[in-house]
CSV table of C-alpha atoms and ligand atoms in Angstrom, one decimal:
chain,number,residue,atom,x,y,z
E,824,MET,CA,66.8,27.0,246.4
E,825,SER,CA,62.8,27.9,246.1
E,826,ASP,CA,60.6,25.9,247.4
E,827,THR,CA,57.8,25.0,244.8
E,828,ASN,CA,55.0,23.8,246.7
E,829,GLY,CA,55.5,27.4,248.5
E,830,PRO,CA,54.1,31.0,247.3
E,831,LYS,CA,54.4,31.2,243.6
E,832,HIS,CA,57.0,34.5,242.6
E,833,ARG,CA,54.7,37.1,241.3
E,834,VAL,CA,56.9,38.5,239.2
E,835,ARG,CA,56.4,42.3,237.2
E,836,LEU,CA,58.2,42.3,233.5
E,837,GLY,CA,58.3,44.3,231.0
E,838,PRO,CA,57.3,42.8,227.7
E,839,VAL,CA,60.1,41.5,225.9
E,840,GLN,CA,61.5,40.4,229.2
E,841,GLU,CA,58.6,38.1,229.5
E,842,THR,CA,59.3,35.9,226.5
E,843,LEU,CA,61.8,34.5,228.6
E,844,PHE,CA,59.3,31.9,230.1
E,845,ILE,CA,59.0,30.3,226.4
E,846,PRO,CA,62.4,29.1,226.3
E,847,LEU,CA,62.0,28.4,230.1
E,848,ALA,CA,58.6,26.0,230.0
E,849,ALA,CA,60.0,24.7,226.9
E,850,ARG,CA,63.4,23.3,228.8
E,851,ALA,CA,61.1,22.2,231.7
E,852,ARG,CA,58.9,20.5,229.1
E,853,GLU,CA,61.7,18.6,227.6
E,854,SER,CA,62.9,17.6,230.7
E,855,ALA,CA,60.0,16.2,231.9
E,856,ARG,CA,60.1,14.0,229.0
E,857,LYS,CA,61.5,9.7,229.4
E,858,ARG,CA,64.5,10.7,226.9
E,859,PRO,CA,65.2,14.5,226.9
E,860,LEU,CA,67.3,15.9,224.1
E,861,LEU,CA,68.2,18.2,227.6
E,862,ARG,CA,67.5,17.7,231.3
E,863,ASP,CA,67.8,21.0,232.8
E,864,PRO,CA,66.4,20.3,236.8
E,865,LYS,CA,66.1,23.9,237.0
E,866,ALA,CA,64.4,24.7,234.6
E,867,VAL,CA,61.8,22.5,236.7
E,868,GLU,CA,62.4,24.3,239.3
E,869,MET,CA,61.9,28.0,238.0
E,870,ILE,CA,58.8,27.3,236.0
E,871,GLY,CA,57.7,25.8,238.9
E,872,ALA,CA,58.3,28.4,241.5
E,873,ILE,CA,56.8,31.9,239.6
E,874,ASP,CA,53.1,32.9,239.2
E,875,TYR,CA,53.8,33.6,234.7
E,876,ALA,CA,51.4,33.6,231.8
E,877,SER,CA,51.2,29.7,230.8
E,878,ASP,CA,48.5,30.9,228.5
E,879,LYS,CA,51.2,33.2,226.4
E,880,TYR,CA,54.2,31.5,227.3
E,881,GLY,CA,53.6,28.4,228.4
E,882,PRO,CA,54.9,25.3,226.1
E,883,GLY,CA,53.2,25.3,222.6
E,884,PRO,CA,53.8,23.8,219.2
E,885,GLY,CA,57.7,25.6,219.1
E,886,SER,CA,59.0,24.2,222.1
E,887,ALA,CA,61.3,21.2,219.9
E,888,ILE,CA,62.5,24.5,217.5
E,889,THR,CA,63.1,25.9,220.8
E,890,VAL,CA,65.0,23.1,222.4
E,891,LEU,CA,66.8,21.9,219.5
E,892,ARG,CA,68.1,26.2,219.4
E,893,THR,CA,69.2,25.8,222.7
E,894,ALA,CA,70.9,22.3,222.2
E,895,ILE,CA,72.7,23.2,219.4
E,896,VAL,CA,74.3,26.7,220.9
E,897,ASP,CA,75.4,24.4,223.9
E,898,THR,CA,76.7,22.0,221.7
E,899,TRP,CA,78.8,25.3,220.3
E,900,VAL,CA,79.3,26.2,223.8
E,901,ARG,CA,81.0,23.0,224.7
E,902,ALA,CA,83.4,22.7,221.7
E,903,PHE,CA,84.6,26.9,222.5
E,904,LEU,CA,85.2,24.8,225.9
E,905,ALA,CA,87.3,22.0,224.9
E,906,GLU,CA,89.9,24.3,223.3
E,907,HIS,CA,89.8,26.8,226.3
E,908,PRO,CA,88.7,25.9,229.2
E,909,ALA,CA,88.8,28.5,231.4
E,910,GLY,CA,87.6,31.4,228.3
E,911,THR,CA,84.7,34.0,228.9
E,912,VAL,CA,81.1,33.3,227.7
E,913,VAL,CA,79.0,35.8,227.2
E,914,GLU,CA,75.4,35.1,227.4
E,915,ILE,CA,73.1,38.4,226.3
E,916,GLY,CA,69.3,38.2,227.7
E,917,THR,CA,69.6,35.5,228.9
E,918,GLY,CA,66.4,35.3,230.7
E,919,LEU,CA,66.3,32.6,233.1
E,920,ASN,CA,68.8,30.1,230.9
E,921,THR,CA,70.7,27.8,232.5
E,922,ARG,CA,73.4,27.1,229.5
E,923,PHE,CA,76.3,27.4,232.9
E,924,GLU,CA,74.8,24.9,235.3
E,925,ARG,CA,74.8,22.7,231.3
E,926,VAL,CA,78.1,23.1,230.2
E,927,ASP,CA,80.3,23.7,233.3
E,928,ASN,CA,83.5,22.4,232.9
E,929,GLY,CA,84.7,24.2,236.2
E,930,THR,CA,87.0,26.8,235.0
E,931,VAL,CA,84.9,28.8,232.3
E,932,HIS,CA,83.9,32.4,233.1
E,933,TRP,CA,80.6,33.5,232.5
E,934,ILE,CA,78.3,36.5,232.6
E,935,ASP,CA,74.6,36.6,232.3
E,936,LEU,CA,73.8,40.8,230.5
E,937,ASP,CA,70.1,41.5,230.8
E,938,LEU,CA,67.8,44.0,231.5
E,939,PRO,CA,67.3,45.1,235.0
E,940,ASP,CA,64.6,43.6,235.8
E,941,THR,CA,65.5,40.1,234.2
E,942,ILE,CA,68.1,40.0,236.4
E,943,GLU,CA,66.6,41.3,239.4
E,944,LEU,CA,64.3,38.2,238.6
E,945,ARG,CA,67.3,36.2,238.1
E,946,ARG,CA,69.0,37.3,241.1
E,947,ARG,CA,66.3,35.1,242.9
E,948,PHE,CA,67.3,31.8,242.0
E,949,PHE,CA,71.4,32.4,241.1
E,950,THR,CA,74.1,34.2,243.1
E,951,ASP,CA,77.2,35.9,241.5
E,952,THR,CA,80.4,33.6,242.4
E,953,GLU,CA,84.4,33.7,242.0
E,954,ARG,CA,83.6,32.4,237.8
E,955,ARG,CA,80.2,33.3,236.8
E,956,ARG,CA,78.5,36.8,237.4
E,957,MET,CA,75.2,38.8,236.3
E,958,ILE,CA,75.3,42.5,235.2
E,959,ALA,CA,71.9,44.4,234.7
E,960,ALA,CA,72.4,46.3,231.6
E,961,SER,CA,70.6,46.8,228.1
E,962,VAL,CA,73.2,45.3,225.6
E,963,LEU,CA,72.8,48.4,223.7
E,964,ASP,CA,74.3,49.9,226.3
E,965,GLU,CA,78.3,50.2,226.5
E,966,ASP,CA,79.6,49.7,230.0
E,967,TRP,CA,79.0,46.1,230.3
E,968,LEU,CA,81.5,45.6,227.4
E,969,GLY,CA,84.5,46.5,229.7
E,970,THR,CA,83.3,44.2,232.6
E,971,VAL,CA,83.7,41.6,229.5
E,972,GLU,CA,87.1,42.6,229.0
E,973,GLU,CA,88.0,42.5,232.3
E,974,SER,CA,87.3,38.6,232.3
E,975,PRO,CA,89.7,36.6,230.4
E,976,GLY,CA,90.0,35.8,226.9
E,977,PRO,CA,89.2,34.2,224.5
E,978,TYR,CA,85.3,35.4,225.0
E,979,PHE,CA,82.1,33.3,222.8
E,980,PHE,CA,79.3,35.7,223.0
E,981,VAL,CA,75.9,34.0,222.6
E,982,ALA,CA,72.2,36.4,222.0
E,983,GLU,CA,69.6,33.3,221.6
E,984,GLY,CA,66.3,34.4,220.9
E,985,VAL,CA,67.7,38.5,221.7
E,986,LEU,CA,68.4,40.5,218.6
E,987,VAL,CA,65.2,39.8,217.1
E,988,TYR,CA,63.5,41.7,219.4
E,989,LEU,CA,65.5,45.2,218.6
E,990,PRO,CA,64.9,47.0,215.5
E,991,GLU,CA,67.3,46.3,212.5
E,992,GLU,CA,70.3,49.2,213.5
E,993,GLU,CA,70.3,48.3,217.4
E,994,ALA,CA,71.0,44.3,216.8
E,995,THR,CA,73.5,45.7,214.2
E,996,GLN,CA,75.2,48.1,216.1
E,997,ALA,CA,75.2,45.9,218.9
E,998,LEU,CA,77.1,43.3,216.6
E,999,THR,CA,78.8,45.8,215.2
E,1000,ARG,CA,80.5,46.6,218.9
E,1001,ILE,CA,81.2,43.1,220.0
E,1002,ALA,CA,83.7,42.6,217.1
E,1003,ARG,CA,84.7,45.8,217.3
E,1004,GLY,CA,85.9,45.5,220.5
E,1005,PHE,CA,87.1,41.4,221.1
E,1006,PRO,CA,88.6,40.2,217.8
E,1007,GLY,CA,88.6,36.7,217.2
E,1008,ALA,CA,85.4,36.5,219.6
E,1009,LEU,CA,82.9,33.7,218.7
E,1010,VAL,CA,80.0,35.0,218.6
E,1011,ALA,CA,76.6,33.0,218.1
E,1012,VAL,CA,73.0,34.9,216.8
E,1013,ASP,CA,69.8,33.3,215.6
E,1014,THR,CA,67.7,35.4,212.2
E,1015,TYR,CA,64.1,35.5,210.8
E,1016,PRO,CA,63.2,36.0,207.7
E,1017,ARG,CA,60.8,38.7,207.4
E,1018,SER,CA,57.6,36.5,206.4
E,1019,LEU,CA,58.6,34.5,209.7
E,1020,LEU,CA,58.2,38.2,211.6
E,1021,GLU,CA,54.6,38.9,209.8
E,1022,LYS,CA,54.0,34.9,211.9
E,1023,GLN,CA,55.4,35.6,215.1
E,1024,HIS,CA,53.4,39.2,215.1
E,1025,GLN,CA,49.8,37.2,214.0
E,1026,GLN,CA,50.4,34.9,217.2
E,1027,ALA,CA,51.7,37.8,219.1
E,1028,VAL,CA,48.2,39.3,218.7
E,1029,LYS,CA,46.0,36.0,219.4
E,1030,LYS,CA,48.2,35.5,222.4
E,1031,ASN,CA,47.8,38.2,223.5
E,1032,MET,CA,51.6,39.3,223.8
E,1033,GLU,CA,52.6,42.3,223.5
E,1034,ALA,CA,56.5,41.2,222.2
E,1035,ARG,CA,57.1,41.9,218.7
E,1036,TRP,CA,59.3,40.4,216.8
E,1037,ALA,CA,61.4,43.6,214.8
E,1038,TRP,CA,64.1,42.6,213.2
E,1039,ALA,CA,64.0,40.7,210.1
E,1040,CYS,CA,67.4,39.3,208.3
E,1041,ASP,CA,66.6,37.1,205.1
E,1042,ASP,CA,70.4,36.3,205.3
E,1043,PRO,CA,72.9,35.9,207.9
E,1044,ARG,CA,75.7,36.5,205.4
E,1045,SER,CA,74.6,40.3,205.5
E,1046,LEU,CA,75.9,40.5,208.7
E,1047,GLU,CA,79.1,40.7,207.7
E,1048,ARG,CA,79.6,43.6,206.6
E,1049,TYR,CA,79.8,44.7,210.5
E,1050,GLY,CA,82.9,43.0,211.2
E,1051,LEU,CA,81.7,38.8,211.8
E,1052,ARG,CA,82.6,36.2,209.6
E,1053,ALA,CA,80.1,33.2,209.2
E,1054,ILE,CA,82.0,29.8,210.5
E,1055,GLU,CA,78.8,28.1,210.4
E,1056,VAL,CA,75.6,29.2,208.9
E,1057,THR,CA,72.3,26.8,210.4
E,1058,SER,CA,69.2,25.7,209.9
E,1059,VAL,CA,67.6,25.4,213.6
E,1060,THR,CA,66.3,21.4,211.5
E,1061,ARG,CA,70.2,20.7,210.7
E,1062,PRO,CA,71.7,20.2,214.2
E,1063,PRO,CA,75.5,20.0,213.8
E,1064,HIS,CA,77.0,16.2,213.8
E,1065,ALA,CA,77.8,15.8,217.1
E,1066,LEU,CA,74.4,16.6,218.6
E,1067,ARG,CA,72.5,15.1,215.2
E,1068,THR,CA,73.8,11.2,216.6
E,1069,ARG,CA,72.6,11.5,219.8
E,1070,LEU,CA,69.6,12.9,219.2
E,1071,PRO,CA,66.1,11.2,220.7
E,1072,LEU,CA,63.9,8.7,218.6
E,1073,ARG,CA,61.2,12.2,218.9
E,1074,PHE,CA,63.4,14.5,217.5
E,1075,ARG,CA,65.1,11.9,214.6
E,1076,ALA,CA,61.5,11.2,213.4
E,1077,PHE,CA,60.3,14.8,213.3
E,1078,LEU,CA,63.6,16.7,211.8
E,1079,PRO,CA,63.1,15.4,208.2
E,1080,VAL,CA,59.7,16.5,207.8
E,1081,ALA,CA,60.5,19.9,210.1
E,1082,ASP,CA,64.0,20.6,207.7
E,1083,ARG,CA,61.3,20.5,204.4
E,1084,LEU,CA,59.3,22.6,205.2
E,1085,LEU,CA,61.2,25.3,207.8
E,1086,ARG,CA,64.7,24.8,207.0
E,1087,SER,CA,64.7,28.8,205.8
E,1088,LEU,CA,63.1,29.8,208.9
E,1089,PHE,CA,64.6,29.0,212.0
E,1090,THR,CA,68.8,30.1,210.9
E,1091,ILE,CA,71.1,29.9,213.1
E,1092,THR,CA,74.6,30.8,212.3
E,1093,LEU,CA,78.5,30.9,214.0
E,1094,PHE,CA,80.1,33.7,213.7
E,1095,ARG,CA,83.6,34.8,214.2
E,1096,ALA,CA,84.8,39.2,214.7
E,1097,ASP,CA,86.8,39.0,211.9
E,1098,SER,CA,89.8,41.0,213.3
E,1099,GLY,CA,91.6,41.9,209.6
E,1100,HIS,CA,87.2,43.8,209.2
E,1101,ALA,CA,87.9,48.0,208.7
I,1477,SAM,C1,63.1,34.8,224.2
I,1477,SAM,S1,64.1,35.6,225.3
I,1477,SAM,C2,65.8,34.3,225.4
I,1477,SAM,C3,66.3,34.0,227.5
I,1477,SAM,C4,67.3,33.8,226.8
I,1477,SAM,N1,68.0,33.7,225.5
I,1477,SAM,C5,66.9,31.9,226.6
I,1477,SAM,O1,66.9,31.7,225.4
I,1477,SAM,O2,66.2,31.1,227.0
I,1477,SAM,C6,64.8,37.4,225.4
I,1477,SAM,C7,65.6,38.2,226.6
I,1477,SAM,O3,65.9,38.8,226.1
I,1477,SAM,C8,66.4,39.9,226.4
I,1477,SAM,N2,66.2,41.2,226.2
I,1477,SAM,C9,65.4,42.0,225.4
I,1477,SAM,N3,66.3,42.9,225.1
I,1477,SAM,C10,67.3,43.2,225.9
I,1477,SAM,C11,68.4,44.0,225.7
I,1477,SAM,N4,68.0,45.7,224.9
I,1477,SAM,N5,69.5,44.2,226.2
I,1477,SAM,C12,69.5,42.5,227.4
I,1477,SAM,N6,68.3,41.5,227.2
I,1477,SAM,C13,67.7,42.2,226.3
I,1477,SAM,C14,64.4,39.7,228.1
I,1477,SAM,O4,64.8,40.5,228.9
I,1477,SAM,C15,65.1,38.3,227.5
I,1477,SAM,O5,65.4,38.1,228.7
């Protein structure tokens, strides 16, 4: 465990890799609240131990949306594990995510995939175990799919806050490979319309951030042509019932307004890789 009072870890990450601090800072801030939507002590530990650019990536007005997105995916993964306690969850572009810590049932198998510099940072805080391992690779590589096959099915692939940074043909190529290689698997992906990409670009310029969203997807159902069947298309402002019932009051007050303004902007979709797809 890292000593948050000791010298902080210096990190050198690529521009897109650095964006991992956005959800990390959001989860750490949420955890410090009196009635948090999720508790993530490991995020608090890591954010306190790393020397990162908090002016660019620190908690901001979008934190509530980011935390809700993560909580929605946690809910889906827990439901998957309730049915398949020893299945495999693959966290694509994991960053310093701590979903395993939040949902581990003692039997799940887990793969955290990210680019080599991110995995190098991740290894300072996490270690591989019998049920959990890290892979340093791009989602665009093919070798990691073979490693996933060695882990027991069924499979749940999560790509949260990742594919939006890739050009459309790369994002859809990655989804196609997963769909073809793992029929029946669940795949969770967040998508954003072109109007929000333009806003992200303005925000990035303002904050001096190099990373730019690249993949606009106005309708997640359009991804069905890549061998995926949408089984739940929702907005971050419309959490599934299982989560809605345990939202802290703060979120319950904010969601109706957020839903009116942002519903069509922050879509998150649960797909099933369609084994019948040609
Ligand atoms: C905004 S962060 C999201 C991190 C994590 N999913 C979370 O929600 O906390 C984006 C992540 O995508 C990773 N990433 C970017 N391009 C990637 C690629 N081609 N293959 C794998 N990971 C990638 C980055 O290194 C970074 O960790």
